[in-house]
Short mmCIF file of C-alpha atoms in Angstrom, two decimals:
data_model
loop_
_atom_site.label_atom_id
_atom_site.label_comp_id
_atom_site.label_asym_id
_atom_site.label_seq_id
_atom_site.Cartn_x
_atom_site.Cartn_y
_atom_site.Cartn_z
CA UNK A 1 -20.92 -21.12 -17.43
CA UNK A 2 -19.35 -17.69 -17.41
CA UNK A 3 -18.17 -18.36 -13.86
CA UNK A 4 -15.24 -20.20 -15.42
CA UNK A 5 -13.99 -16.88 -16.66
CA UNK A 6 -13.40 -15.30 -13.30
CA UNK A 7 -9.75 -14.30 -13.75
CA UNK A 8 -9.38 -13.10 -10.22
CA UNK A 9 -6.55 -15.53 -9.63
CA UNK A 10 -4.33 -14.74 -12.60
CA UNK A 11 -0.88 -13.67 -11.35
CA UNK A 12 -0.46 -10.96 -13.97
CA UNK A 13 -2.84 -8.12 -14.73
CA UNK A 14 -5.61 -9.79 -12.78
CA UNK A 15 -8.00 -7.88 -10.56
CA UNK A 16 -6.08 -9.08 -7.49
CA UNK A 17 -2.68 -8.03 -8.77
CA UNK A 18 -4.19 -4.84 -10.12
CA UNK A 19 -5.62 -4.07 -6.67
CA UNK A 20 -2.13 -3.97 -5.19
CA UNK A 21 -0.99 -1.60 -7.95
CA UNK A 22 -3.88 0.78 -7.33
CA UNK A 23 -2.95 1.76 -3.80
CA UNK A 24 -4.14 5.31 -3.04
CA UNK A 25 -1.56 8.01 -3.48
CA UNK A 26 -0.48 10.05 -0.53
CA UNK A 27 -1.49 13.65 -0.65
CA UNK A 28 1.23 16.20 -1.42
CA UNK A 29 2.00 18.67 1.34
CA UNK A 30 2.33 22.24 0.20
CA UNK A 31 4.67 24.21 2.43
CA UNK A 32 4.42 27.95 2.57
CA UNK A 33 7.60 29.76 1.60
CA UNK A 34 9.22 31.97 4.17
CA UNK A 35 11.62 34.73 3.31
CA UNK A 36 13.82 36.37 5.93
CA UNK A 37 15.15 39.78 5.05
CA UNK A 38 18.22 40.75 7.01
CA UNK A 39 19.92 44.07 6.49
CA UNK A 40 23.70 44.12 6.94
CA UNK A 41 25.19 47.08 8.85
CA UNK A 42 27.03 49.62 6.70
CA UNK A 43 30.80 49.84 7.03
CA UNK A 44 32.03 52.78 9.21
CA UNK A 45 35.77 52.32 8.88
CA UNK A 46 36.34 55.40 6.66
CA UNK A 47 33.37 57.43 7.81
CA UNK A 48 33.38 60.02 10.57
CA UNK A 49 32.05 59.03 13.92
CA UNK A 50 28.39 60.01 14.18
CA UNK A 51 27.28 62.36 16.84
CA UNK A 52 25.80 60.79 19.95
CA UNK A 53 22.05 60.35 19.90
CA UNK A 54 19.42 59.45 22.35
CA UNK A 55 19.64 56.02 24.01
CA UNK A 56 16.35 54.96 22.48
CA UNK A 57 17.47 55.80 18.96
CA UNK A 58 20.87 54.12 19.42
CA UNK A 59 19.20 50.95 20.64
CA UNK A 60 16.90 51.00 17.64
CA UNK A 61 19.82 51.40 15.24
CA UNK A 62 21.75 48.57 16.89
CA UNK A 63 18.83 46.15 16.75
CA UNK A 64 17.81 47.00 13.19
CA UNK A 65 20.39 44.72 11.42
CA UNK A 66 19.23 41.71 13.43
CA UNK A 67 15.55 42.03 12.65
CA UNK A 68 13.91 39.63 10.27
CA UNK A 69 10.48 39.72 8.82
CA UNK A 70 8.20 36.75 8.09
CA UNK A 71 6.08 37.01 4.98
CA UNK A 72 3.79 33.98 4.60
CA UNK A 73 2.74 32.99 1.13
CA UNK A 74 -0.61 31.30 0.96
CA UNK A 75 -0.54 28.22 -1.31
CA UNK A 76 -2.84 28.34 -4.25
CA UNK A 77 -5.86 26.19 -3.54
CA UNK A 78 -7.23 24.60 -6.65
CA UNK A 79 -10.97 24.47 -6.41
CA UNK A 80 -12.94 22.31 -8.79
CA UNK A 81 -14.91 24.23 -11.31
CA UNK A 82 -18.61 24.44 -10.64
CA UNK A 83 -19.48 23.02 -14.03
CA UNK A 84 -17.22 19.96 -13.93
CA UNK A 85 -19.86 17.63 -12.46
CA UNK A 86 -22.52 18.86 -14.84
CA UNK A 87 -20.19 18.49 -17.80
CA UNK A 88 -19.29 14.95 -16.82
CA UNK A 89 -22.95 14.03 -16.47
CA UNK A 90 -23.69 15.54 -19.85
CA UNK A 91 -20.75 13.71 -21.40
CA UNK A 92 -21.89 10.43 -19.84
CA UNK A 93 -25.44 10.91 -21.06
CA UNK A 94 -24.14 11.77 -24.53
CA UNK A 95 -21.92 8.70 -24.64
CA UNK A 96 -24.77 6.46 -23.47
CA UNK A 97 -27.19 7.95 -25.98
CA UNK A 98 -24.68 7.72 -28.81
CA UNK A 99 -23.87 4.12 -27.93
CA UNK A 100 -27.55 3.24 -27.83
CA UNK A 101 -28.21 4.82 -31.22
CA UNK A 102 -25.12 3.25 -32.80
CA UNK A 103 -25.88 -0.23 -31.48
CA UNK A 104 -29.52 0.10 -32.48
CA UNK A 105 -28.59 1.11 -36.02
CA UNK A 106 -25.95 -1.59 -36.31
CA UNK A 107 -27.77 -4.58 -34.83
CA UNK A 108 -31.42 -3.67 -34.99
CA UNK A 109 -32.19 -2.99 -38.63
CA UNK A 110 -34.98 -5.56 -38.56
CA UNK A 111 -37.50 -4.81 -35.82
CA UNK A 112 -40.40 -6.90 -34.58
CA UNK A 113 -43.21 -7.60 -37.03
CA UNK A 114 -45.93 -8.30 -34.47
CA UNK A 115 -46.56 -4.64 -33.64
CA UNK A 116 -44.49 -4.52 -30.46
CA UNK A 117 -43.79 -6.62 -27.40
CA UNK A 118 -46.86 -8.40 -25.98
CA UNK A 119 -47.84 -7.78 -22.37
CA UNK A 120 -46.90 -11.31 -21.25
CA UNK A 121 -43.39 -11.05 -22.68
CA UNK A 122 -42.96 -7.57 -21.23
CA UNK A 123 -43.96 -8.67 -17.74
CA UNK A 124 -41.68 -11.72 -17.87
CA UNK A 125 -38.74 -9.62 -19.09
CA UNK A 126 -39.34 -6.99 -16.41
CA UNK A 127 -39.50 -9.68 -13.73
CA UNK A 128 -36.23 -11.13 -14.98
CA UNK A 129 -34.52 -7.73 -14.93
CA UNK A 130 -35.83 -7.09 -11.41
CA UNK A 131 -34.53 -10.44 -10.18
CA UNK A 132 -31.17 -9.81 -11.84
CA UNK A 133 -30.90 -6.42 -10.15
CA UNK A 134 -31.75 -7.99 -6.80
CA UNK A 135 -29.08 -10.62 -7.30
CA UNK A 136 -26.46 -8.00 -8.19
CA UNK A 137 -27.44 -6.07 -5.08
CA UNK A 138 -26.92 -9.20 -2.96
CA UNK A 139 -23.51 -9.70 -4.56
CA UNK A 140 -22.51 -6.10 -3.83
CA UNK A 141 -23.64 -6.18 -0.19
CA UNK A 142 -22.08 -9.59 0.44
CA UNK A 143 -18.78 -8.53 -1.19
CA UNK A 144 -18.65 -5.40 0.98
CA UNK A 145 -19.35 -7.40 4.13
CA UNK A 146 -16.74 -10.03 3.32
CA UNK A 147 -14.17 -7.38 2.46
CA UNK A 148 -14.69 -5.58 5.75
CA UNK A 149 -14.32 -8.85 7.65
CA UNK A 150 -10.85 -9.45 6.16
CA UNK A 151 -11.88 -12.17 3.73
CA UNK A 152 -10.15 -10.44 0.81
CA UNK A 153 -6.74 -10.62 2.51
CA UNK A 154 -7.14 -14.31 3.25
CA UNK A 155 -8.33 -15.00 -0.28
CA UNK A 156 -5.30 -13.30 -1.80
CA UNK A 157 -2.97 -15.38 0.39
CA UNK A 158 -4.48 -18.71 -0.70
CA UNK A 159 -3.25 -20.99 -3.45
CA UNK A 160 -4.79 -19.77 -6.73
CA UNK A 161 -5.47 -23.31 -7.93
CA UNK A 162 -7.29 -24.10 -4.69
CA UNK A 163 -9.38 -20.94 -4.94
CA UNK A 164 -10.11 -21.66 -8.59
CA UNK A 165 -11.25 -25.20 -7.92
CA UNK A 166 -13.34 -24.44 -4.85
CA UNK A 167 -15.04 -21.40 -6.38
CA UNK A 168 -15.73 -23.30 -9.59
CA UNK A 169 -17.27 -26.22 -7.72
CA UNK A 170 -19.38 -23.93 -5.53
CA UNK A 171 -20.58 -21.89 -8.51
CA UNK A 172 -21.46 -24.95 -10.59
CA UNK A 173 -23.17 -26.71 -7.70
CA UNK A 174 -25.29 -23.75 -6.61
CA UNK A 175 -26.15 -22.71 -10.17
CA UNK A 176 -27.27 -26.12 -11.39
CA UNK A 177 -29.01 -26.72 -8.10
CA UNK A 178 -31.02 -23.56 -8.73
CA UNK A 179 -31.80 -24.67 -12.29
CA UNK A 180 -32.96 -28.10 -11.13
CA UNK A 181 -35.23 -26.81 -8.35
CA UNK A 182 -38.87 -26.30 -9.21
CA UNK A 183 -40.25 -22.74 -8.97
CA UNK A 184 -42.89 -24.07 -6.57
CA UNK A 185 -40.19 -24.88 -4.00
CA UNK A 186 -39.49 -21.27 -3.08
CA UNK A 187 -37.31 -21.83 -0.02
CA UNK A 188 -34.86 -24.25 -1.61
CA UNK A 189 -34.72 -22.37 -4.91
CA UNK A 190 -34.04 -18.97 -3.40
CA UNK A 191 -31.58 -20.47 -0.89
CA UNK A 192 -29.54 -21.98 -3.73
CA UNK A 193 -29.83 -18.75 -5.71
CA UNK A 194 -28.57 -16.76 -2.73
CA UNK A 195 -25.71 -19.25 -2.29
CA UNK A 196 -24.74 -18.70 -5.91
CA UNK A 197 -24.70 -14.92 -5.43
CA UNK A 198 -22.65 -15.16 -2.23
CA UNK A 199 -20.16 -17.40 -4.04
CA UNK A 200 -19.70 -14.75 -6.72
CA UNK A 201 -19.31 -12.09 -4.02
CA UNK A 202 -16.62 -14.12 -2.25
CA UNK A 203 -14.59 -14.32 -5.46
CA UNK A 204 -15.04 -10.67 -6.44
CA UNK A 205 -14.58 -9.08 -3.00
CA UNK A 206 -10.87 -8.20 -3.58
CA UNK A 207 -12.02 -5.72 -6.23
CA UNK A 208 -12.96 -3.44 -3.33
CA UNK A 209 -9.26 -2.73 -2.84
CA UNK A 210 -9.55 -0.52 -5.91
CA UNK A 211 -10.65 3.08 -5.98
CA UNK A 212 -14.42 3.60 -5.54
CA UNK A 213 -14.33 6.07 -8.43
CA UNK A 214 -12.87 3.40 -10.71
CA UNK A 215 -15.50 0.86 -9.67
CA UNK A 216 -18.26 3.43 -10.14
CA UNK A 217 -17.09 4.26 -13.64
CA UNK A 218 -16.88 0.60 -14.58
CA UNK A 219 -20.35 0.00 -13.15
CA UNK A 220 -21.86 2.89 -15.09
CA UNK A 221 -20.19 1.76 -18.31
CA UNK A 222 -21.44 -1.77 -17.76
CA UNK A 223 -24.99 -0.53 -17.16
CA UNK A 224 -24.84 1.59 -20.31
CA UNK A 225 -23.48 -1.24 -22.44
CA UNK A 226 -25.86 -3.88 -21.16
CA UNK A 227 -28.80 -1.48 -21.25
CA UNK A 228 -28.13 -0.68 -24.89
CA UNK A 229 -27.74 -4.34 -25.85
CA UNK A 230 -30.82 -5.35 -23.86
CA UNK A 231 -32.85 -2.66 -25.64
CA UNK A 232 -31.67 -3.95 -29.00
CA UNK A 233 -32.38 -7.56 -28.07
CA UNK A 234 -35.87 -6.80 -26.80
CA UNK A 235 -36.92 -4.72 -29.81
CA UNK A 236 -35.25 -6.81 -32.52
CA UNK A 237 -37.00 -9.35 -34.66
CA UNK A 238 -38.10 -12.48 -32.83
CA UNK A 239 -35.37 -15.11 -32.44
CA UNK A 240 -32.97 -13.01 -34.51
CA UNK A 241 -29.98 -13.60 -32.20
CA UNK A 242 -30.80 -17.07 -30.88
CA UNK A 243 -28.48 -18.58 -33.48
CA UNK A 244 -25.55 -16.99 -31.63
CA UNK A 245 -25.62 -19.69 -28.95
CA UNK A 246 -23.15 -22.01 -30.68
CA UNK A 247 -20.58 -19.40 -31.77
CA UNK A 248 -20.72 -17.71 -28.38
CA UNK A 249 -20.11 -21.01 -26.63
CA UNK A 250 -17.00 -21.55 -28.77
CA UNK A 251 -15.86 -18.00 -28.04
CA UNK A 252 -16.34 -18.41 -24.32
CA UNK A 253 -14.19 -21.55 -24.42
CA UNK A 254 -11.37 -19.60 -26.08
CA UNK A 255 -11.68 -16.81 -23.53
CA UNK A 256 -11.65 -19.35 -20.70
CA UNK A 257 -8.43 -20.91 -21.99
CA UNK A 258 -6.82 -17.48 -22.25
CA UNK A 259 -7.81 -16.85 -18.64
CA UNK A 260 -6.13 -20.04 -17.43
CA UNK A 261 -3.00 -19.47 -19.56
CA UNK A 262 -1.10 -17.31 -17.00
CA UNK A 263 -1.42 -20.14 -14.48
CA UNK A 264 0.25 -22.58 -16.88
CA UNK A 265 2.63 -20.64 -19.13
CA UNK A 266 6.03 -19.55 -17.80
CA UNK A 267 6.71 -15.89 -17.13
CA UNK A 268 9.32 -15.84 -19.94
CA UNK A 269 6.58 -16.23 -22.57
CA UNK A 270 5.83 -12.52 -22.43
CA UNK A 271 4.48 -12.19 -25.96
CA UNK A 272 2.11 -15.13 -25.54
CA UNK A 273 0.89 -13.80 -22.19
CA UNK A 274 0.25 -10.42 -23.79
CA UNK A 275 -1.91 -12.01 -26.48
CA UNK A 276 -3.84 -14.06 -23.94
CA UNK A 277 -4.41 -10.90 -21.91
CA UNK A 278 -5.89 -9.11 -24.91
CA UNK A 279 -8.07 -12.10 -25.76
CA UNK A 280 -9.23 -12.27 -22.16
CA UNK A 281 -10.12 -8.57 -21.95
CA UNK A 282 -11.37 -7.45 -25.34
CA UNK A 283 -12.46 -10.83 -26.65
CA UNK A 284 -14.36 -11.39 -23.42
CA UNK A 285 -16.12 -8.03 -23.81
CA UNK A 286 -17.27 -8.99 -27.30
CA UNK A 287 -18.36 -12.48 -26.25
CA UNK A 288 -20.38 -11.37 -23.24
CA UNK A 289 -21.87 -8.48 -25.16
CA UNK A 290 -23.15 -11.08 -27.60
CA UNK A 291 -24.36 -13.20 -24.68
CA UNK A 292 -26.43 -10.23 -23.49
CA UNK A 293 -28.23 -10.10 -26.83
CA UNK A 294 -28.70 -13.86 -26.81
CA UNK A 295 -29.93 -14.05 -23.21
CA UNK A 296 -32.49 -11.26 -23.63
CA UNK A 297 -33.97 -12.93 -26.68
CA UNK A 298 -33.86 -16.28 -24.89
CA UNK A 299 -35.94 -14.76 -22.08
CA UNK A 300 -38.53 -13.58 -24.60
CA UNK A 301 -38.53 -16.98 -26.31
CA UNK A 302 -39.11 -18.72 -22.97
CA UNK A 303 -41.90 -16.25 -22.25
CA UNK A 304 -43.71 -17.32 -25.43
CA UNK A 305 -43.21 -20.97 -24.54
CA UNK A 306 -44.47 -20.39 -21.00
CA UNK A 307 -47.54 -18.62 -22.34
CA UNK A 308 -48.36 -21.76 -24.34
CA UNK A 309 -47.77 -23.96 -21.29
CA UNK A 310 -44.70 -25.72 -22.72
CA UNK A 311 -42.26 -24.61 -19.99
CA UNK A 312 -42.55 -23.25 -16.46
CA UNK A 313 -42.27 -19.53 -15.86
CA UNK A 314 -39.04 -19.11 -13.89
CA UNK A 315 -37.44 -15.65 -13.72
CA UNK A 316 -34.78 -16.81 -11.23
CA UNK A 317 -33.19 -19.15 -13.74
CA UNK A 318 -33.25 -16.46 -16.42
CA UNK A 319 -31.67 -13.89 -14.11
CA UNK A 320 -28.54 -15.97 -13.47
CA UNK A 321 -27.44 -15.66 -17.10
CA UNK A 322 -27.85 -11.88 -17.07
CA UNK A 323 -25.99 -11.62 -13.76
CA UNK A 324 -23.04 -13.53 -15.17
CA UNK A 325 -23.03 -11.31 -18.27
CA UNK A 326 -22.93 -8.23 -16.05
CA UNK A 327 -20.16 -9.56 -13.80
CA UNK A 328 -17.93 -10.63 -16.68
CA UNK A 329 -18.31 -7.32 -18.50
CA UNK A 330 -17.82 -5.38 -15.25
CA UNK A 331 -14.59 -7.14 -14.25
CA UNK A 332 -13.08 -6.58 -17.69
CA UNK A 333 -13.97 -2.91 -17.70
CA UNK A 334 -12.40 -2.58 -14.24
CA UNK A 335 -9.17 -4.09 -15.57
CA UNK A 336 -9.14 -1.95 -18.70
CA UNK A 337 -9.81 1.31 -16.81
CA UNK A 338 -7.25 0.39 -14.16
CA UNK A 339 -4.57 -0.34 -16.76
CA UNK A 340 -5.23 2.94 -18.55
CA UNK A 341 -5.08 4.86 -15.29
CA UNK A 342 -1.76 3.27 -14.30
CA UNK A 343 -0.29 4.01 -17.74
CA UNK A 344 -1.23 7.69 -17.45
CA UNK A 345 0.51 7.97 -14.08
CA UNK A 346 3.81 6.61 -15.43
#
């Protein structure tokens, strides 16, 4: 139910309003300086008349004061250092490794007692991750196609309440339709799953107004965060984080209300809107980080039940939860990075 939290329609500090604030800057034009050196003729009022010279020399002397020279000054071209890319990659790898170690030490003090993950659980988890990656790829391709067709402009011009209601109905309908369809009915199940992914792409397509570098950074951070949490959830003690379902559901309700608040509260309630913005961003990051732990362990729990024949093996249903975790974390990181970038430019 994390689709409720798509704050793309909030009038303040939403991804749509942020997209308009992130218009690309025009490049500065560096003009070369030109200096014209003109020599003034010396005064001859109190000096004796010079002796006549050759016509060529006299012409040269007469034209000398009116000559000007052009000395171009090449602008300094700032070239990126050769080691900048390597340093950034090393910094990113260090941050990812440090985050993984810190999260593992903080949340994973009790590891599995069965000697490691069984082959059946590993295969089911890998299939779920593969399906989630495929779904995110469909969302990215569909969002790019819709954005190039002009859908993002039309979406931004629509009534936010209409967009909210239609997208919510489409997300709920396609998601629960996918859940209710048997894995044996491949065509209907994957058609509903694809409809769900296209619905998410239609809502998130205006994010492509932002800088590709910003979106890439947010995507890498999201992969690092979810990868670390998924590693912790898969190597932790069995069913250690399954108790988080109730508290996380309450937290997601609070985050959802904070996302709807800008559509209801007046613009004069600036302090209240600021608090709801912080709850939406940072509280949402914490909630969906916890959902990542919960969903990974839920996948492993369902794998054990499927091995006993109690439930059907269905990686498509499991992948939807991980996709929603990724999208909610990604959109919040995009907003946070965009706000920090705009504050640095002021």
